[in-house]
Amino acid sequence: MIESRRRTASAGPPPDDGSDGPAAPAASQEPVPGRPDRPRPAGTRLARTRRRRRGRRLLVVTATVAGVVGGGGMAGWMASRPPGDVGSLTAGATPAASQGPAAFASSTRTGAAAATASPSPSTDAQAIQRRRPTAVAAASLGISAPVTVASVEATTHALNVPVDPATLGWWAGGGAPGASSGTVVIAGHVDYNGRPGALYPLNRVDVGALIVVTSADGTKHDYRVVTRRHVVKTKLADTGVFRTDGPPRLALITCGGAFNTATHSYRDNLIVLALPV
């Protein structure tokens, strides 16, 4: 619940004269020499000033509430214009047809499920298990989040990210940190049910920022950001981000762009690409 103003315990109920606090002490009733002894009219400058101040404060509060309850989108996301897109989605990889999920969706399960996409034949399953990401950190953004395995819907081919916005999901059908090829795809909610997600500040990441991915064996893998771009969700599969081949790279994906209050969803996906250091 948002309060439009604060009051002390002893302040008592607000006055009904249009002011923001306790009523001002009554003016002295003693006549002022040279002036008629008559009460101040209701439309004086003081009363008008109080009404204007109150109106301005209520406007600020109303705008803040509108941002918070805008269909589930976080107010801070649109509080100020984020940096524009920079870099290419083909950075670090040769163009090829998409081989991965067509989109990513909210999982109704909190537990990790095995991805339905199969690794390439040359992949060592045990090595993948040792290398699977368990945490992502970006100190410049204050990001530090655990990572679990995300499943892929058999019919829609959507990547199921964890329902907990503080946890990220890894596409097991793609690359693993430390592998010699493939894109490490890790996705998560920007927010969920009014809670900011782990990737909420991702839209402000700078090119050159350091991202550290920790594997199950404890190895830390450093990446530097080269790309930050928004794409319409329906075009995600056409970006070539979901790769099992090509040079190694990291892709962090979340939601972004305009928020649709009717569908309670964002228009775009935000993709951040980073290359191993």
Short mmCIF file of C-alpha atoms in Angstrom, two decimals:
data_model
loop_
_atom_site.label_atom_id
_atom_site.label_comp_id
_atom_site.label_asym_id
_atom_site.label_seq_id
_atom_site.Cartn_x
_atom_site.Cartn_y
_atom_site.Cartn_z
CA MET A 1 0.00 0.00 0.00
CA ILE A 2 1.35 3.39 -0.96
CA GLU A 3 0.74 6.35 1.30
CA SER A 4 0.44 9.71 -0.40
CA ARG A 5 2.01 11.49 2.59
CA ARG A 6 3.52 10.79 5.99
CA ARG A 7 2.04 11.91 9.31
CA THR A 8 3.41 11.81 12.81
CA ALA A 9 1.49 9.92 15.46
CA SER A 10 0.39 13.10 17.16
CA ALA A 11 -0.53 15.00 14.04
CA GLY A 12 -4.18 13.98 14.13
CA PRO A 13 -6.50 13.80 11.11
CA PRO A 14 -5.78 15.97 8.10
CA PRO A 15 -7.61 19.27 7.85
CA ASP A 16 -10.31 19.81 5.29
CA ASP A 17 -8.98 23.16 4.09
CA GLY A 18 -6.95 21.74 1.19
CA SER A 19 -3.59 21.79 3.01
CA ASP A 20 -1.15 18.88 3.41
CA GLY A 21 -0.76 18.88 7.18
CA PRO A 22 -2.35 20.01 10.41
CA ALA A 23 -4.35 23.18 10.14
CA ALA A 24 -2.39 26.38 10.70
CA PRO A 25 -3.10 28.25 13.94
CA ALA A 26 -5.92 30.69 13.62
CA ALA A 27 -4.88 34.23 12.77
CA SER A 28 -4.88 36.74 15.62
CA GLN A 29 -8.28 38.29 16.19
CA GLU A 30 -6.82 41.59 17.36
CA PRO A 31 -7.46 44.39 14.89
CA VAL A 32 -4.46 45.62 12.94
CA PRO A 33 -4.13 49.37 13.13
CA GLY A 34 -5.19 51.02 9.91
CA ARG A 35 -6.96 47.88 8.57
CA PRO A 36 -10.62 46.88 8.86
CA ASP A 37 -11.29 44.02 11.20
CA ARG A 38 -12.68 41.40 8.76
CA PRO A 39 -11.91 37.73 8.13
CA ARG A 40 -9.66 36.64 5.26
CA PRO A 41 -11.69 35.59 2.17
CA ALA A 42 -11.62 31.91 1.17
CA GLY A 43 -10.03 32.66 -2.19
CA THR A 44 -6.90 34.35 -0.86
CA ARG A 45 -3.43 33.74 -2.25
CA LEU A 46 -2.55 31.53 0.74
CA ALA A 47 -5.50 29.20 0.13
CA ARG A 48 -4.81 29.04 -3.61
CA THR A 49 -1.13 28.26 -2.97
CA ARG A 50 -2.04 25.43 -0.61
CA ARG A 51 -4.39 23.94 -3.17
CA ARG A 52 -1.74 24.14 -5.91
CA ARG A 53 0.89 22.46 -3.71
CA ARG A 54 -1.50 19.67 -2.79
CA GLY A 55 -2.40 19.17 -6.45
CA ARG A 56 1.24 18.85 -7.46
CA ARG A 57 1.97 16.29 -4.73
CA LEU A 58 -1.04 14.17 -5.64
CA LEU A 59 0.00 14.24 -9.29
CA VAL A 60 3.41 12.83 -8.42
CA VAL A 61 1.91 10.08 -6.28
CA THR A 62 -0.64 9.17 -8.96
CA ALA A 63 2.07 8.90 -11.61
CA THR A 64 4.11 6.63 -9.35
CA VAL A 65 1.19 4.32 -8.64
CA ALA A 66 0.32 4.12 -12.34
CA GLY A 67 3.84 2.95 -13.09
CA VAL A 68 3.75 0.26 -10.43
CA VAL A 69 0.39 -1.25 -11.32
CA GLY A 70 0.78 -1.01 -15.09
CA GLY A 71 -0.36 -4.56 -15.75
CA GLY A 72 2.52 -6.24 -13.94
CA GLY A 73 5.42 -4.44 -15.58
CA MET A 74 7.96 -2.94 -13.21
CA ALA A 75 7.83 0.86 -12.93
CA GLY A 76 11.60 1.24 -12.95
CA TRP A 77 11.82 -0.42 -16.36
CA MET A 78 10.31 2.65 -18.02
CA ALA A 79 11.36 5.23 -15.45
CA SER A 80 14.04 6.51 -17.78
CA ARG A 81 14.99 5.70 -21.33
CA PRO A 82 17.53 2.84 -21.41
CA PRO A 83 20.58 2.94 -23.68
CA GLY A 84 19.96 2.13 -27.34
CA ASP A 85 20.86 -1.15 -29.01
CA VAL A 86 24.48 -1.76 -29.88
CA GLY A 87 26.40 -4.57 -31.57
CA SER A 88 25.36 -7.40 -33.86
CA LEU A 89 23.52 -10.61 -33.05
CA THR A 90 25.95 -12.50 -35.29
CA ALA A 91 28.90 -11.39 -33.15
CA GLY A 92 31.28 -14.27 -32.62
CA ALA A 93 29.36 -16.67 -34.85
CA THR A 94 28.97 -17.43 -38.53
CA PRO A 95 25.39 -17.05 -39.87
CA ALA A 96 23.35 -20.24 -39.77
CA ALA A 97 19.77 -21.37 -39.36
CA SER A 98 18.45 -21.39 -35.83
CA GLN A 99 18.76 -24.77 -34.14
CA GLY A 100 17.12 -24.05 -30.83
CA PRO A 101 13.87 -23.01 -29.17
CA ALA A 102 11.53 -20.66 -30.98
CA ALA A 103 10.90 -18.61 -27.84
CA PHE A 104 11.01 -18.86 -24.11
CA ALA A 105 8.08 -18.98 -21.75
CA SER A 106 7.24 -19.13 -18.06
CA SER A 107 7.58 -22.53 -16.52
CA THR A 108 4.83 -23.73 -14.21
CA ARG A 109 7.39 -25.96 -12.51
CA THR A 110 9.97 -24.74 -10.05
CA GLY A 111 12.13 -27.85 -10.42
CA ALA A 112 14.66 -28.23 -13.22
CA ALA A 113 13.69 -30.57 -16.05
CA ALA A 114 15.97 -32.10 -18.66
CA ALA A 115 15.97 -30.19 -21.93
CA THR A 116 14.37 -32.05 -24.82
CA ALA A 117 16.88 -30.66 -27.32
CA SER A 118 19.68 -33.19 -27.82
CA PRO A 119 23.36 -32.26 -27.74
CA SER A 120 25.42 -32.76 -30.89
CA PRO A 121 26.81 -36.33 -31.36
CA SER A 122 30.36 -35.24 -30.54
CA THR A 123 29.34 -33.81 -27.17
CA ASP A 124 30.68 -35.59 -24.11
CA ALA A 125 27.67 -35.87 -21.77
CA GLN A 126 29.80 -36.11 -18.67
CA ALA A 127 31.80 -33.04 -19.67
CA ILE A 128 28.55 -31.16 -20.25
CA GLN A 129 27.37 -32.11 -16.76
CA ARG A 130 30.60 -30.83 -15.23
CA ARG A 131 30.46 -27.62 -17.25
CA ARG A 132 26.78 -26.83 -16.87
CA PRO A 133 26.34 -23.29 -15.52
CA THR A 134 25.20 -22.96 -11.93
CA ALA A 135 25.52 -19.19 -11.42
CA VAL A 136 25.80 -15.91 -13.33
CA ALA A 137 27.26 -12.68 -11.97
CA ALA A 138 27.71 -9.19 -13.41
CA ALA A 139 29.21 -6.94 -10.75
CA SER A 140 28.65 -3.74 -12.74
CA LEU A 141 24.88 -4.38 -12.66
CA GLY A 142 24.59 -6.00 -9.25
CA ILE A 143 23.49 -9.27 -10.86
CA SER A 144 24.14 -12.52 -9.00
CA ALA A 145 21.79 -15.42 -9.72
CA PRO A 146 21.66 -19.21 -9.60
CA VAL A 147 21.13 -21.15 -12.83
CA THR A 148 19.16 -24.35 -13.36
CA VAL A 149 18.49 -26.46 -16.44
CA ALA A 150 15.50 -25.19 -18.47
CA SER A 151 13.30 -27.58 -20.40
CA VAL A 152 12.00 -27.09 -23.94
CA GLU A 153 8.30 -27.56 -24.72
CA ALA A 154 7.90 -30.47 -27.13
CA THR A 155 5.08 -28.85 -29.13
CA THR A 156 5.81 -25.13 -28.99
CA HIS A 157 9.61 -25.45 -28.72
CA ALA A 158 9.52 -22.69 -26.13
CA LEU A 159 12.27 -22.57 -23.53
CA ASN A 160 10.74 -22.83 -20.05
CA VAL A 161 12.54 -20.38 -17.79
CA PRO A 162 12.12 -20.88 -14.02
CA VAL A 163 9.01 -19.27 -12.58
CA ASP A 164 11.14 -17.79 -9.79
CA PRO A 165 12.40 -14.49 -11.28
CA ALA A 166 15.54 -14.69 -9.13
CA THR A 167 16.63 -17.92 -10.87
CA LEU A 168 17.84 -18.27 -14.45
CA GLY A 169 17.44 -21.17 -16.89
CA TRP A 170 20.13 -22.71 -19.12
CA TRP A 171 19.33 -24.26 -22.52
CA ALA A 172 21.09 -27.64 -22.23
CA GLY A 173 20.82 -28.22 -25.97
CA GLY A 174 23.29 -25.43 -26.65
CA GLY A 175 26.83 -24.75 -25.57
CA ALA A 176 28.31 -25.12 -22.11
CA PRO A 177 30.76 -22.72 -20.46
CA GLY A 178 34.30 -23.65 -21.39
CA ALA A 179 33.27 -25.67 -24.45
CA SER A 180 35.11 -25.03 -27.71
CA SER A 181 31.92 -24.27 -29.65
CA GLY A 182 28.27 -23.33 -29.30
CA THR A 183 26.30 -20.56 -27.63
CA VAL A 184 25.67 -20.75 -23.89
CA VAL A 185 22.03 -19.58 -23.69
CA ILE A 186 20.81 -18.46 -20.26
CA ALA A 187 17.39 -16.82 -19.88
CA GLY A 188 15.20 -15.41 -17.14
CA HIS A 189 12.28 -13.13 -16.34
CA VAL A 190 12.79 -9.38 -16.22
CA ASP A 191 10.05 -9.41 -13.57
CA TYR A 192 7.25 -11.69 -12.43
CA ASN A 193 4.13 -10.87 -10.39
CA GLY A 194 5.55 -7.52 -9.38
CA ARG A 195 8.95 -8.87 -8.38
CA PRO A 196 12.06 -7.73 -10.28
CA GLY A 197 13.94 -10.58 -11.90
CA ALA A 198 17.65 -11.30 -11.72
CA LEU A 199 18.09 -9.85 -15.22
CA TYR A 200 16.04 -6.73 -14.51
CA PRO A 201 19.03 -4.35 -14.94
CA LEU A 202 20.31 -6.10 -18.08
CA ASN A 203 19.00 -3.39 -20.41
CA ARG A 204 21.69 -1.05 -19.06
CA VAL A 205 24.69 -3.31 -19.49
CA ASP A 206 27.61 -1.62 -21.24
CA VAL A 207 29.65 -3.11 -24.05
CA GLY A 208 32.82 -4.40 -22.46
CA ALA A 209 31.14 -5.25 -19.15
CA LEU A 210 32.39 -8.42 -17.47
CA ILE A 211 30.03 -11.35 -16.93
CA VAL A 212 31.18 -14.36 -14.92
CA VAL A 213 29.56 -17.78 -15.33
CA THR A 214 30.32 -20.47 -12.75
CA SER A 215 30.20 -24.13 -13.80
CA ALA A 216 29.12 -27.11 -11.70
CA ASP A 217 32.77 -28.05 -11.17
CA GLY A 218 33.46 -24.62 -9.65
CA THR A 219 35.29 -23.19 -12.65
CA LYS A 220 34.62 -19.51 -13.36
CA HIS A 221 34.37 -18.40 -16.99
CA ASP A 222 34.79 -14.73 -17.91
CA TYR A 223 32.93 -13.09 -20.80
CA ARG A 224 32.92 -9.54 -22.16
CA VAL A 225 29.72 -8.01 -23.56
CA VAL A 226 29.78 -7.19 -27.27
CA THR A 227 26.07 -6.86 -28.12
CA ARG A 228 22.90 -5.50 -26.49
CA ARG A 229 19.85 -5.66 -28.75
CA HIS A 230 16.04 -5.87 -28.59
CA VAL A 231 14.13 -8.10 -31.00
CA VAL A 232 10.40 -8.69 -31.34
CA LYS A 233 9.60 -11.95 -29.58
CA THR A 234 8.20 -13.56 -32.70
CA LYS A 235 11.58 -13.04 -34.39
CA LEU A 236 13.70 -14.61 -31.65
CA ALA A 237 14.10 -17.89 -33.55
CA ASP A 238 15.42 -15.99 -36.57
CA THR A 239 18.30 -14.34 -34.71
CA GLY A 240 20.67 -17.31 -34.91
CA VAL A 241 21.34 -17.01 -31.18
CA PHE A 242 20.44 -20.63 -30.44
CA ARG A 243 23.55 -22.32 -31.82
CA THR A 244 25.15 -25.67 -31.07
CA ASP A 245 28.05 -24.90 -33.39
CA GLY A 246 30.19 -21.89 -34.19
CA PRO A 247 32.66 -20.12 -31.89
CA PRO A 248 31.88 -20.15 -28.15
CA ARG A 249 29.86 -17.26 -26.76
CA LEU A 250 27.31 -16.41 -24.07
CA ALA A 251 23.74 -15.19 -24.66
CA LEU A 252 21.66 -13.74 -21.82
CA ILE A 253 17.99 -13.32 -22.74
CA THR A 254 15.11 -11.62 -20.94
CA CYS A 255 12.04 -9.56 -21.81
CA GLY A 256 12.10 -5.89 -22.75
CA GLY A 257 10.61 -3.15 -24.87
CA ALA A 258 7.09 -1.81 -24.47
CA PHE A 259 4.78 -3.45 -21.93
CA ASN A 260 1.30 -4.45 -23.14
CA THR A 261 -1.19 -4.03 -20.30
CA ALA A 262 -3.81 -6.06 -22.18
CA THR A 263 -1.65 -9.16 -22.66
CA HIS A 264 0.48 -8.55 -19.55
CA SER A 265 3.65 -9.14 -21.51
CA TYR A 266 6.56 -7.27 -23.03
CA ARG A 267 6.81 -6.86 -26.78
CA ASP A 268 10.47 -7.76 -27.16
CA ASN A 269 13.24 -10.00 -26.00
CA LEU A 270 16.47 -8.36 -24.88
CA ILE A 271 19.55 -10.28 -26.01
CA VAL A 272 23.01 -9.63 -24.61
CA LEU A 273 25.91 -11.44 -26.28
CA ALA A 274 29.33 -11.84 -24.68
CA LEU A 275 32.54 -13.50 -25.85
CA PRO A 276 34.95 -15.48 -23.69
CA VAL A 277 37.93 -13.54 -22.39
#
